[in-house]
């Protein structure tokens, strides 16, 4: 039926052959014509599919699939049914299947923190999932480049979020979504709307309390909140300062206390240490630290700055038109650079003065960048190296670097995301390397509306950094 419909609409022969030609064809060949037609149609169809597939783009090296990481995620030791309590046959599981997809890494990570925190609060194993751009094929197109459609979380992170040991004991370790599908054939599907119906308000603390009340009372071993239903943590949660209500408990949880970056990120950092650390601090690499990243010492003398370009040109304009506030985790009271939404805005419009405020703080010009960097350097003695986290083009970076070096004090070294030397696997997770460098930098200047910045700020607040070393444009 399938092939018949194709050959019926897209015939391989535009007209029957002349009678004289038919006389030259044997009866056996005539009997084979229908078969040859179907086979020809199959070849045509598969060729057409290949030509339209990103995998077949000419002169393109396909992105990595990270199969080694996926295999390791699906065979962790605590999957054994005989694993000691609270793992193995004792464990209960929570898959939040309606997590974000097709958005930036910063958005995904902040949701991972809170999804895992919810599972921790009800003493269930957190079912961790991939960083997903698309589920339609192995590869996707982004800005005219092939990227992996999914990246296993363990290629980016380590620690309890991806199934490693958790302290204190009492809560089962996280499992992969593939393992969940394997052992939970009779799972209970709970639409997110049922949790929403319990809400007495929209504050994050109320959302957590409602979810804990509903899920904590369920005895079902395997619970899935399915894709397409109401998300527990939506963009309004992360855009509000109210999310900081969760911080006192979150910062003491394994999600923050034992958070770590993957060995892949640590190896990328080590390969590029000359960009971040003075030569006097460089030492041989022994395979990446296992110490939680929130416990690592700051990199002395390094100022990291996050300068989002590209799509933020329009995004910052929209933020101004709608009088948007900083992301919630960028609004800790202890931080020195506050932002108050300027009065005078209306529904989808704002004053020229207010729009200039948003441009300066969200998409600063080169003179404004230089001014802010000089101000931070005056406040934080000893800053001598500068690392620029950016998606800006090289010509703009050359202009910016020249302007920064023309200041009253020369920098010992200036580098940027464009200077990183990475392997093919590291290339597609380099945004996490930037975040790790910013987390450990002596001082940091970020974008108050960026989720990459807000995750960095949260990890700096959870680590050994003085809040007075974290700034915003």
CSV table of C-alpha atoms in Angstrom, one decimal:
chain,number,residue,atom,x,y,z
A,1,UNK,CA,0.0,0.0,0.0
A,2,UNK,CA,2.8,2.4,1.0
A,3,UNK,CA,4.9,1.9,-2.1
A,4,UNK,CA,1.8,1.6,-4.4
A,5,UNK,CA,0.7,5.1,-3.3
A,6,UNK,CA,4.1,6.6,-4.0
A,7,UNK,CA,4.5,5.0,-7.4
A,8,UNK,CA,0.9,5.9,-8.2
A,9,UNK,CA,1.6,9.6,-7.6
A,10,UNK,CA,5.2,9.8,-8.7
A,11,UNK,CA,5.4,7.3,-11.6
A,12,UNK,CA,8.9,6.2,-12.8
A,13,UNK,CA,7.7,6.0,-16.4
A,14,UNK,CA,6.0,9.0,-18.0
A,15,UNK,CA,4.4,6.9,-20.8
A,16,UNK,CA,4.3,3.2,-21.9
A,17,UNK,CA,7.0,2.1,-24.3
A,18,UNK,CA,6.1,1.8,-28.0
A,19,UNK,CA,4.6,-1.5,-29.2
A,20,UNK,CA,7.8,-2.1,-31.3
A,21,UNK,CA,9.9,-1.9,-28.2
A,22,UNK,CA,7.6,-4.3,-26.3
A,23,UNK,CA,8.2,-6.9,-29.0
A,24,UNK,CA,11.9,-6.8,-28.1
A,25,UNK,CA,11.3,-7.4,-24.4
A,26,UNK,CA,11.0,-11.0,-23.2
A,27,UNK,CA,7.9,-12.2,-21.3
A,28,UNK,CA,10.1,-12.8,-18.3
A,29,UNK,CA,11.3,-9.2,-18.3
A,30,UNK,CA,7.7,-8.0,-18.6
A,31,UNK,CA,6.8,-10.1,-15.6
A,32,UNK,CA,9.6,-8.4,-13.6
A,33,UNK,CA,8.5,-4.8,-14.5
A,34,UNK,CA,6.2,-4.3,-11.5
A,35,UNK,CA,8.9,-5.5,-9.2
A,36,UNK,CA,11.5,-3.3,-10.8
A,37,UNK,CA,9.1,-0.4,-10.5
A,38,UNK,CA,8.7,-0.9,-6.8
A,39,UNK,CA,12.4,-1.3,-6.2
A,40,UNK,CA,13.1,1.8,-8.3
A,41,UNK,CA,10.6,3.7,-6.2
A,42,UNK,CA,12.2,2.5,-3.0
A,43,UNK,CA,15.7,3.7,-4.2
A,44,UNK,CA,14.2,7.0,-5.3
A,45,UNK,CA,12.5,7.6,-2.0
A,46,UNK,CA,15.5,6.7,0.2
A,47,UNK,CA,17.7,8.9,-2.0
A,48,UNK,CA,15.3,11.8,-1.6
A,49,UNK,CA,15.2,11.3,2.2
A,50,UNK,CA,19.0,11.3,2.4
A,51,UNK,CA,19.3,14.5,0.3
A,52,UNK,CA,17.0,16.3,2.6
A,53,UNK,CA,18.6,14.9,5.8
A,54,UNK,CA,21.1,17.1,7.8
A,55,UNK,CA,23.3,14.0,8.1
A,56,UNK,CA,23.9,14.0,4.4
A,57,UNK,CA,25.0,17.7,4.1
A,58,UNK,CA,28.1,17.7,1.8
A,59,UNK,CA,31.6,18.2,3.2
A,60,UNK,CA,30.2,18.1,6.7
A,61,UNK,CA,31.7,16.3,9.7
A,62,UNK,CA,28.8,14.9,11.7
A,63,UNK,CA,28.6,16.0,15.3
A,64,UNK,CA,29.4,13.5,18.0
A,65,UNK,CA,26.6,11.3,19.5
A,66,UNK,CA,28.3,10.8,22.9
A,67,UNK,CA,27.4,7.1,22.9
A,68,UNK,CA,30.0,6.3,25.6
A,69,UNK,CA,28.3,8.7,28.0
A,70,UNK,CA,24.8,7.3,27.1
A,71,UNK,CA,26.0,3.7,27.7
A,72,UNK,CA,27.5,4.7,31.1
A,73,UNK,CA,24.3,6.4,32.2
A,74,UNK,CA,22.3,3.3,31.4
A,75,UNK,CA,24.5,0.9,33.4
A,76,UNK,CA,25.2,2.6,36.7
A,77,UNK,CA,25.9,0.2,39.6
A,78,UNK,CA,22.9,1.2,41.8
A,79,UNK,CA,20.6,-0.1,39.0
A,80,UNK,CA,21.1,-3.6,40.4
A,81,UNK,CA,17.9,-4.7,42.2
A,82,UNK,CA,20.1,-6.0,45.1
A,83,UNK,CA,21.7,-2.6,45.6
A,84,UNK,CA,21.5,-1.6,49.3
A,85,UNK,CA,18.7,0.7,50.5
A,86,UNK,CA,17.5,3.2,49.4
A,87,UNK,CA,18.5,2.1,45.9
A,88,UNK,CA,17.6,-1.1,43.9
A,89,UNK,CA,14.2,-2.6,44.7
A,90,UNK,CA,13.7,-0.1,47.5
A,91,UNK,CA,13.7,3.0,45.2
A,92,UNK,CA,10.8,5.0,43.9
A,93,UNK,CA,11.2,7.2,40.8
A,94,UNK,CA,10.1,10.6,39.4
A,95,UNK,CA,10.4,11.5,35.7
A,96,UNK,CA,9.5,15.1,34.8
A,97,UNK,CA,9.0,14.4,31.2
A,98,UNK,CA,7.7,17.8,30.3
A,99,UNK,CA,11.1,19.5,30.8
A,100,UNK,CA,12.3,22.2,28.4
A,101,UNK,CA,13.5,21.4,24.9
A,102,UNK,CA,14.8,23.5,22.1
A,103,UNK,CA,16.1,26.2,24.4
A,104,UNK,CA,19.6,27.3,25.6
A,105,UNK,CA,21.7,25.3,28.1
A,106,UNK,CA,21.2,27.9,30.8
A,107,UNK,CA,17.4,27.5,30.7
A,108,UNK,CA,17.7,23.7,30.8
A,109,UNK,CA,20.2,23.7,33.7
A,110,UNK,CA,18.2,25.9,36.0
A,111,UNK,CA,15.2,23.7,35.5
A,112,UNK,CA,17.3,20.6,36.1
A,113,UNK,CA,18.3,22.0,39.5
A,114,UNK,CA,14.7,22.5,40.6
A,115,UNK,CA,13.3,19.2,39.1
A,116,UNK,CA,16.0,17.3,41.0
A,117,UNK,CA,15.4,19.3,44.1
A,118,UNK,CA,11.7,18.4,44.0
A,119,UNK,CA,12.5,14.7,43.7
A,120,UNK,CA,14.9,15.0,46.6
A,121,UNK,CA,12.2,16.6,48.7
A,122,UNK,CA,9.9,13.6,48.2
A,123,UNK,CA,12.7,11.1,48.6
A,124,UNK,CA,12.4,9.8,45.1
A,125,UNK,CA,15.1,9.0,42.5
A,126,UNK,CA,15.4,11.9,40.0
A,127,UNK,CA,15.1,10.5,36.5
A,128,UNK,CA,17.6,12.6,34.6
A,129,UNK,CA,17.2,13.2,30.9
A,130,UNK,CA,19.2,14.5,27.9
A,131,UNK,CA,19.8,18.1,26.9
A,132,UNK,CA,17.4,18.1,24.0
A,133,UNK,CA,17.3,20.5,21.1
A,134,UNK,CA,15.1,18.3,19.0
A,135,UNK,CA,13.9,14.7,19.1
A,136,UNK,CA,13.2,14.3,15.3
A,137,UNK,CA,16.7,13.0,14.3
A,138,UNK,CA,20.2,12.6,15.6
A,139,UNK,CA,21.2,16.0,14.2
A,140,UNK,CA,19.7,19.4,13.9
A,141,UNK,CA,20.5,22.6,12.0
A,142,UNK,CA,21.2,25.7,14.1
A,143,UNK,CA,22.6,28.9,12.6
A,144,UNK,CA,23.4,27.0,9.4
A,145,UNK,CA,25.5,24.5,11.4
A,146,UNK,CA,24.9,20.9,12.3
A,147,UNK,CA,24.5,20.2,16.1
A,148,UNK,CA,23.7,17.1,18.1
A,149,UNK,CA,19.9,17.0,18.6
A,150,UNK,CA,20.5,15.6,22.1
A,151,UNK,CA,23.5,15.5,24.5
A,152,UNK,CA,23.5,13.2,27.5
A,153,UNK,CA,23.6,15.2,30.7
A,154,UNK,CA,26.7,13.3,31.9
A,155,UNK,CA,28.7,14.8,29.1
A,156,UNK,CA,28.1,18.2,30.8
A,157,UNK,CA,27.7,17.4,34.5
A,158,UNK,CA,28.8,15.1,37.3
A,159,UNK,CA,27.5,14.5,40.8
A,160,UNK,CA,24.0,13.6,42.1
A,161,UNK,CA,22.2,15.2,39.1
A,162,UNK,CA,23.5,12.3,36.9
A,163,UNK,CA,23.4,9.4,39.3
A,164,UNK,CA,26.6,9.7,41.4
A,165,UNK,CA,26.7,9.2,45.1
A,166,UNK,CA,24.5,11.5,47.2
A,167,UNK,CA,25.1,12.7,50.8
A,168,UNK,CA,23.5,12.5,53.2
A,169,UNK,CA,22.1,9.0,52.4
A,170,UNK,CA,18.3,8.3,52.5
A,171,UNK,CA,17.3,9.4,49.0
A,172,UNK,CA,17.8,7.0,46.1
A,173,UNK,CA,20.4,8.0,43.5
A,174,UNK,CA,19.3,9.4,40.1
A,175,UNK,CA,18.7,7.1,37.2
A,176,UNK,CA,18.7,7.7,33.4
A,177,UNK,CA,15.5,8.1,31.5
A,178,UNK,CA,16.4,5.0,29.4
A,179,UNK,CA,16.7,2.9,32.5
A,180,UNK,CA,13.4,4.3,33.8
A,181,UNK,CA,11.7,3.2,30.6
A,182,UNK,CA,13.2,-0.2,31.0
A,183,UNK,CA,12.1,-0.9,34.6
A,184,UNK,CA,8.9,1.1,34.7
A,185,UNK,CA,6.7,-0.4,32.1
A,186,UNK,CA,3.7,0.0,34.4
A,187,UNK,CA,4.4,3.6,35.4
A,188,UNK,CA,1.8,6.0,36.7
A,189,UNK,CA,1.2,9.0,34.4
A,190,UNK,CA,0.3,12.2,36.3
A,191,UNK,CA,-0.4,15.3,34.2
A,192,UNK,CA,1.2,18.4,35.5
A,193,UNK,CA,-2.3,20.0,35.4
A,194,UNK,CA,-3.2,17.9,38.5
A,195,UNK,CA,-0.5,19.6,40.5
A,196,UNK,CA,-1.4,23.0,39.2
A,197,UNK,CA,-5.0,22.5,40.4
A,198,UNK,CA,-3.7,22.2,44.0
A,199,UNK,CA,-1.9,25.6,43.9
A,200,UNK,CA,-2.9,28.2,46.4
A,201,UNK,CA,-0.7,30.7,44.7
A,202,UNK,CA,2.0,31.1,42.0
A,203,UNK,CA,5.1,31.7,44.2
A,204,UNK,CA,7.8,29.0,43.8
A,205,UNK,CA,7.6,28.1,47.5
A,206,UNK,CA,3.8,27.4,47.0
A,207,UNK,CA,4.5,25.4,43.8
A,208,UNK,CA,7.0,23.3,45.6
A,209,UNK,CA,4.7,22.7,48.6
A,210,UNK,CA,1.8,21.7,46.3
A,211,UNK,CA,4.0,19.3,44.3
A,212,UNK,CA,5.4,17.8,47.4
A,213,UNK,CA,1.9,17.4,48.9
A,214,UNK,CA,0.6,15.6,45.8
A,215,UNK,CA,3.6,13.5,44.9
A,216,UNK,CA,4.7,12.7,48.4
A,217,UNK,CA,1.4,11.1,49.2
A,218,UNK,CA,1.6,8.7,46.2
A,219,UNK,CA,2.9,5.1,46.8
A,220,UNK,CA,3.3,4.3,43.1
A,221,UNK,CA,6.9,3.2,42.4
A,222,UNK,CA,7.2,5.0,39.0
A,223,UNK,CA,5.6,8.4,38.3
A,224,UNK,CA,5.9,10.3,35.1
A,225,UNK,CA,4.7,13.8,34.4
A,226,UNK,CA,4.2,13.6,30.7
A,227,UNK,CA,5.4,16.0,27.9
A,228,UNK,CA,2.7,18.4,26.8
A,229,UNK,CA,1.2,19.0,30.2
A,230,UNK,CA,1.7,22.0,32.6
A,231,UNK,CA,5.3,22.6,33.6
A,232,UNK,CA,6.0,22.8,37.3
A,233,UNK,CA,8.7,25.4,36.9
A,234,UNK,CA,7.9,27.7,34.0
A,235,UNK,CA,9.6,30.9,32.8
A,236,UNK,CA,7.7,33.0,35.3
A,237,UNK,CA,9.3,31.2,38.2
A,238,UNK,CA,12.8,31.8,37.0
A,239,UNK,CA,12.0,35.4,36.1
A,240,UNK,CA,10.9,36.3,39.6
A,241,UNK,CA,12.9,37.2,42.7
A,242,UNK,CA,10.5,34.9,44.5
A,243,UNK,CA,12.5,31.9,43.3
A,244,UNK,CA,15.1,33.0,46.0
A,245,UNK,CA,12.6,31.7,48.6
A,246,UNK,CA,13.9,28.2,47.7
A,247,UNK,CA,17.6,29.2,48.0
A,248,UNK,CA,18.1,28.5,51.8
A,249,UNK,CA,17.1,24.8,51.3
A,250,UNK,CA,18.4,24.5,47.8
A,251,UNK,CA,22.0,25.6,48.6
A,252,UNK,CA,22.2,23.0,51.4
A,253,UNK,CA,21.0,20.2,49.1
A,254,UNK,CA,23.2,17.8,47.2
A,255,UNK,CA,22.1,19.5,44.0
A,256,UNK,CA,24.3,22.5,44.9
A,257,UNK,CA,26.7,21.1,47.6
A,258,UNK,CA,27.8,18.2,45.4
A,259,UNK,CA,27.3,19.8,42.0
A,260,UNK,CA,30.1,19.1,39.5
A,261,UNK,CA,31.1,19.5,35.9
A,262,UNK,CA,31.8,16.4,33.8
A,263,UNK,CA,35.3,15.0,33.1
A,264,UNK,CA,34.9,16.3,29.5
A,265,UNK,CA,34.5,19.9,30.8
A,266,UNK,CA,37.4,19.5,33.2
A,267,UNK,CA,39.6,18.2,30.4
A,268,UNK,CA,38.6,21.1,28.2
A,269,UNK,CA,39.5,23.5,31.0
A,270,UNK,CA,42.9,21.9,31.5
A,271,UNK,CA,43.7,22.1,27.8
A,272,UNK,CA,43.0,25.8,27.9
A,273,UNK,CA,44.3,26.7,31.3
A,274,UNK,CA,46.9,29.1,29.8
A,275,UNK,CA,43.9,31.4,28.9
A,276,UNK,CA,42.7,31.6,32.5
A,277,UNK,CA,45.6,31.0,34.9
A,278,UNK,CA,49.0,32.6,35.3
A,279,UNK,CA,51.9,30.3,34.2
A,280,UNK,CA,53.0,30.1,37.8
A,281,UNK,CA,49.9,28.2,38.7
A,282,UNK,CA,49.9,25.7,35.8
A,283,UNK,CA,50.6,22.1,36.8
A,284,UNK,CA,50.3,18.7,35.2
A,285,UNK,CA,46.8,17.4,34.6
A,286,UNK,CA,45.8,14.2,36.3
A,287,UNK,CA,42.4,13.5,34.6
A,288,UNK,CA,40.1,16.1,36.1
A,289,UNK,CA,39.2,17.0,39.7
A,290,UNK,CA,36.5,15.0,41.5
A,291,UNK,CA,36.0,17.8,44.0
A,292,UNK,CA,32.6,19.5,43.8
A,293,UNK,CA,32.9,22.6,41.7
A,294,UNK,CA,31.3,24.7,44.5
A,295,UNK,CA,34.2,23.8,46.7
A,296,UNK,CA,37.0,24.8,44.2
A,297,UNK,CA,39.2,27.8,45.0
A,298,UNK,CA,38.7,30.9,42.8
A,299,UNK,CA,41.1,31.5,40.0
A,300,UNK,CA,43.3,34.4,41.3
A,301,UNK,CA,43.5,37.5,39.2
A,302,UNK,CA,40.9,36.4,36.6
A,303,UNK,CA,37.9,38.6,35.6
A,304,UNK,CA,35.4,36.8,33.4
A,305,UNK,CA,32.7,38.8,31.6
A,306,UNK,CA,29.6,37.5,29.8
A,307,UNK,CA,28.8,39.5,26.7
A,308,UNK,CA,25.9,38.0,24.8
A,309,UNK,CA,25.6,39.3,21.3
A,310,UNK,CA,23.7,37.9,18.3
A,311,UNK,CA,20.1,37.3,19.1
A,312,UNK,CA,20.3,39.5,22.2
A,313,UNK,CA,20.3,42.6,20.1
A,314,UNK,CA,16.5,42.0,19.5
A,315,UNK,CA,16.0,40.2,22.7
A,316,UNK,CA,17.2,43.2,24.8
A,317,UNK,CA,14.9,45.5,22.8
A,318,UNK,CA,12.0,43.3,23.7
A,319,UNK,CA,13.0,43.2,27.4
A,320,UNK,CA,13.0,47.0,27.4
A,321,UNK,CA,9.6,47.3,25.7
A,322,UNK,CA,8.0,45.0,28.3
A,323,UNK,CA,9.9,46.5,31.3
A,324,UNK,CA,11.4,43.1,32.2
A,325,UNK,CA,13.2,42.6,35.5
A,326,UNK,CA,16.5,40.6,36.0
A,327,UNK,CA,16.2,36.8,36.2
A,328,UNK,CA,15.4,35.7,39.8
A,329,UNK,CA,18.8,34.2,40.6
A,330,UNK,CA,20.5,37.4,39.6
A,331,UNK,CA,18.6,39.3,42.3
A,332,UNK,CA,20.3,38.1,45.5
A,333,UNK,CA,20.2,41.0,48.0
A,334,UNK,CA,24.0,40.5,48.8
A,335,UNK,CA,25.0,41.4,45.2
A,336,UNK,CA,26.3,45.0,44.6
A,337,UNK,CA,24.7,45.7,41.2
A,338,UNK,CA,21.0,46.1,41.7
A,339,UNK,CA,18.4,46.7,39.0
A,340,UNK,CA,15.1,48.4,39.5
A,341,UNK,CA,12.6,48.4,36.6
A,342,UNK,CA,12.5,52.1,35.6
A,343,UNK,CA,9.0,53.6,35.9
A,344,UNK,CA,7.1,55.1,32.9
A,345,UNK,CA,6.7,52.0,30.7
A,346,UNK,CA,3.4,50.9,29.2
A,347,UNK,CA,1.9,47.8,27.6
A,348,UNK,CA,4.6,46.8,25.1
A,349,UNK,CA,6.2,50.2,24.9
A,350,UNK,CA,8.7,52.3,26.9
A,351,UNK,CA,10.3,55.7,27.0
A,352,UNK,CA,13.5,56.5,25.0
A,353,UNK,CA,15.3,57.0,28.3
A,354,UNK,CA,14.2,53.6,29.7
A,355,UNK,CA,15.1,51.9,26.4
A,356,UNK,CA,18.6,53.3,26.7
A,357,UNK,CA,18.9,51.9,30.2
A,358,UNK,CA,18.0,48.5,29.0
A,359,UNK,CA,20.5,48.7,26.1
A,360,UNK,CA,23.3,49.8,28.4
A,361,UNK,CA,22.7,46.9,30.8
A,362,UNK,CA,21.7,44.2,28.4
A,363,UNK,CA,23.6,45.0,25.2
A,364,UNK,CA,26.4,47.4,26.2
A,365,UNK,CA,28.5,49.2,23.6
A,366,UNK,CA,32.3,48.9,23.5
A,367,UNK,CA,32.8,52.2,25.4
A,368,UNK,CA,30.2,51.1,28.0
A,369,UNK,CA,31.9,47.7,28.4
A,370,UNK,CA,35.3,49.4,28.9
A,371,UNK,CA,33.9,51.7,31.5
A,372,UNK,CA,32.3,48.9,33.5
A,373,UNK,CA,35.4,46.7,33.4
A,374,UNK,CA,37.6,49.6,34.6
A,375,UNK,CA,35.1,50.2,37.4
A,376,UNK,CA,35.3,46.6,38.6
A,377,UNK,CA,39.1,46.6,38.3
A,378,UNK,CA,39.3,49.5,40.6
A,379,UNK,CA,37.0,47.7,43.2
A,380,UNK,CA,38.8,44.4,43.0
A,381,UNK,CA,42.6,44.6,43.5
A,382,UNK,CA,44.8,42.1,41.6
A,383,UNK,CA,42.7,41.5,38.5
A,384,UNK,CA,45.3,41.0,35.7
A,385,UNK,CA,43.7,38.5,33.2
A,386,UNK,CA,40.4,38.9,31.3
A,387,UNK,CA,38.3,36.2,29.8
A,388,UNK,CA,35.4,37.2,27.5
A,389,UNK,CA,32.5,34.7,27.3
A,390,UNK,CA,30.7,35.7,24.1
A,391,UNK,CA,29.1,34.6,20.8
A,392,UNK,CA,30.3,37.9,19.2
A,393,UNK,CA,32.1,37.8,15.9
A,394,UNK,CA,35.9,38.0,15.6
A,395,UNK,CA,36.0,41.5,14.1
A,396,UNK,CA,34.0,42.9,17.1
A,397,UNK,CA,36.2,41.0,19.5
A,398,UNK,CA,39.4,42.6,17.9
A,399,UNK,CA,37.8,46.0,18.3
A,400,UNK,CA,36.8,45.3,21.9
A,401,UNK,CA,40.2,43.9,22.9
A,402,UNK,CA,42.0,46.9,21.5
A,403,UNK,CA,39.7,49.3,23.4
A,404,UNK,CA,40.3,47.4,26.7
A,405,UNK,CA,44.1,47.4,26.3
A,406,UNK,CA,44.1,51.2,25.7
A,407,UNK,CA,42.9,51.7,29.3
A,408,UNK,CA,45.0,53.2,32.0
A,409,UNK,CA,46.2,49.8,33.1
A,410,UNK,CA,47.3,47.1,30.7
A,411,UNK,CA,45.9,43.5,31.1
A,412,UNK,CA,48.5,40.8,31.3
A,413,UNK,CA,46.3,38.6,29.1
A,414,UNK,CA,43.0,38.9,27.3
A,415,UNK,CA,41.2,35.9,25.7
A,416,UNK,CA,37.7,34.9,24.7
A,417,UNK,CA,35.5,31.9,23.9
A,418,UNK,CA,36.8,32.2,20.3
A,419,UNK,CA,40.4,31.4,21.5
A,420,UNK,CA,39.4,28.0,23.0
A,421,UNK,CA,41.1,24.9,21.7
A,422,UNK,CA,38.6,22.0,21.9
A,423,UNK,CA,38.1,18.5,20.7
A,424,UNK,CA,35.1,17.6,18.5
A,425,UNK,CA,33.2,16.3,21.5
A,426,UNK,CA,34.1,19.4,23.6
A,427,UNK,CA,33.0,21.8,20.9
A,428,UNK,CA,29.3,21.1,21.4
A,429,UNK,CA,29.5,21.6,25.2
A,430,UNK,CA,31.8,24.6,25.3
A,431,UNK,CA,29.0,26.7,26.8
A,432,UNK,CA,29.4,24.7,30.0
A,433,UNK,CA,33.2,25.3,29.9
A,434,UNK,CA,32.5,29.1,29.8
A,435,UNK,CA,30.1,28.7,32.8
A,436,UNK,CA,32.7,26.7,34.8
A,437,UNK,CA,35.4,29.4,34.1
A,438,UNK,CA,33.0,32.2,35.2
A,439,UNK,CA,32.0,30.3,38.3
A,440,UNK,CA,35.6,30.0,39.4
A,441,UNK,CA,36.8,33.5,38.3
A,442,UNK,CA,38.1,35.9,40.9
A,443,UNK,CA,35.5,38.4,39.7
A,444,UNK,CA,32.6,38.1,37.2
A,445,UNK,CA,30.4,40.5,35.2
A,446,UNK,CA,27.3,39.0,33.8
A,447,UNK,CA,24.1,39.8,32.0
A,448,UNK,CA,21.2,40.1,34.4
A,449,UNK,CA,18.7,38.7,31.9
A,450,UNK,CA,20.7,35.7,30.9
A,451,UNK,CA,20.0,32.2,32.3
A,452,UNK,CA,23.7,31.3,31.7
A,453,UNK,CA,24.7,34.2,33.9
A,454,UNK,CA,22.1,33.4,36.6
A,455,UNK,CA,23.3,29.8,36.9
A,456,UNK,CA,26.8,31.1,37.2
A,457,UNK,CA,25.7,33.5,39.9
A,458,UNK,CA,23.9,30.8,41.8
A,459,UNK,CA,26.9,28.5,41.8
A,460,UNK,CA,29.2,31.4,42.9
A,461,UNK,CA,26.8,32.1,45.7
A,462,UNK,CA,26.8,28.4,46.7
A,463,UNK,CA,30.7,28.3,46.6
A,464,UNK,CA,33.5,30.2,48.1
A,465,UNK,CA,33.0,33.6,46.4
A,466,UNK,CA,32.5,36.9,48.1
A,467,UNK,CA,29.2,38.3,46.7
A,468,UNK,CA,31.0,41.6,46.2
A,469,UNK,CA,33.0,40.0,43.3
A,470,UNK,CA,29.9,39.4,41.2
A,471,UNK,CA,28.6,42.2,39.0
A,472,UNK,CA,26.2,43.0,36.2
A,473,UNK,CA,26.4,45.4,33.2
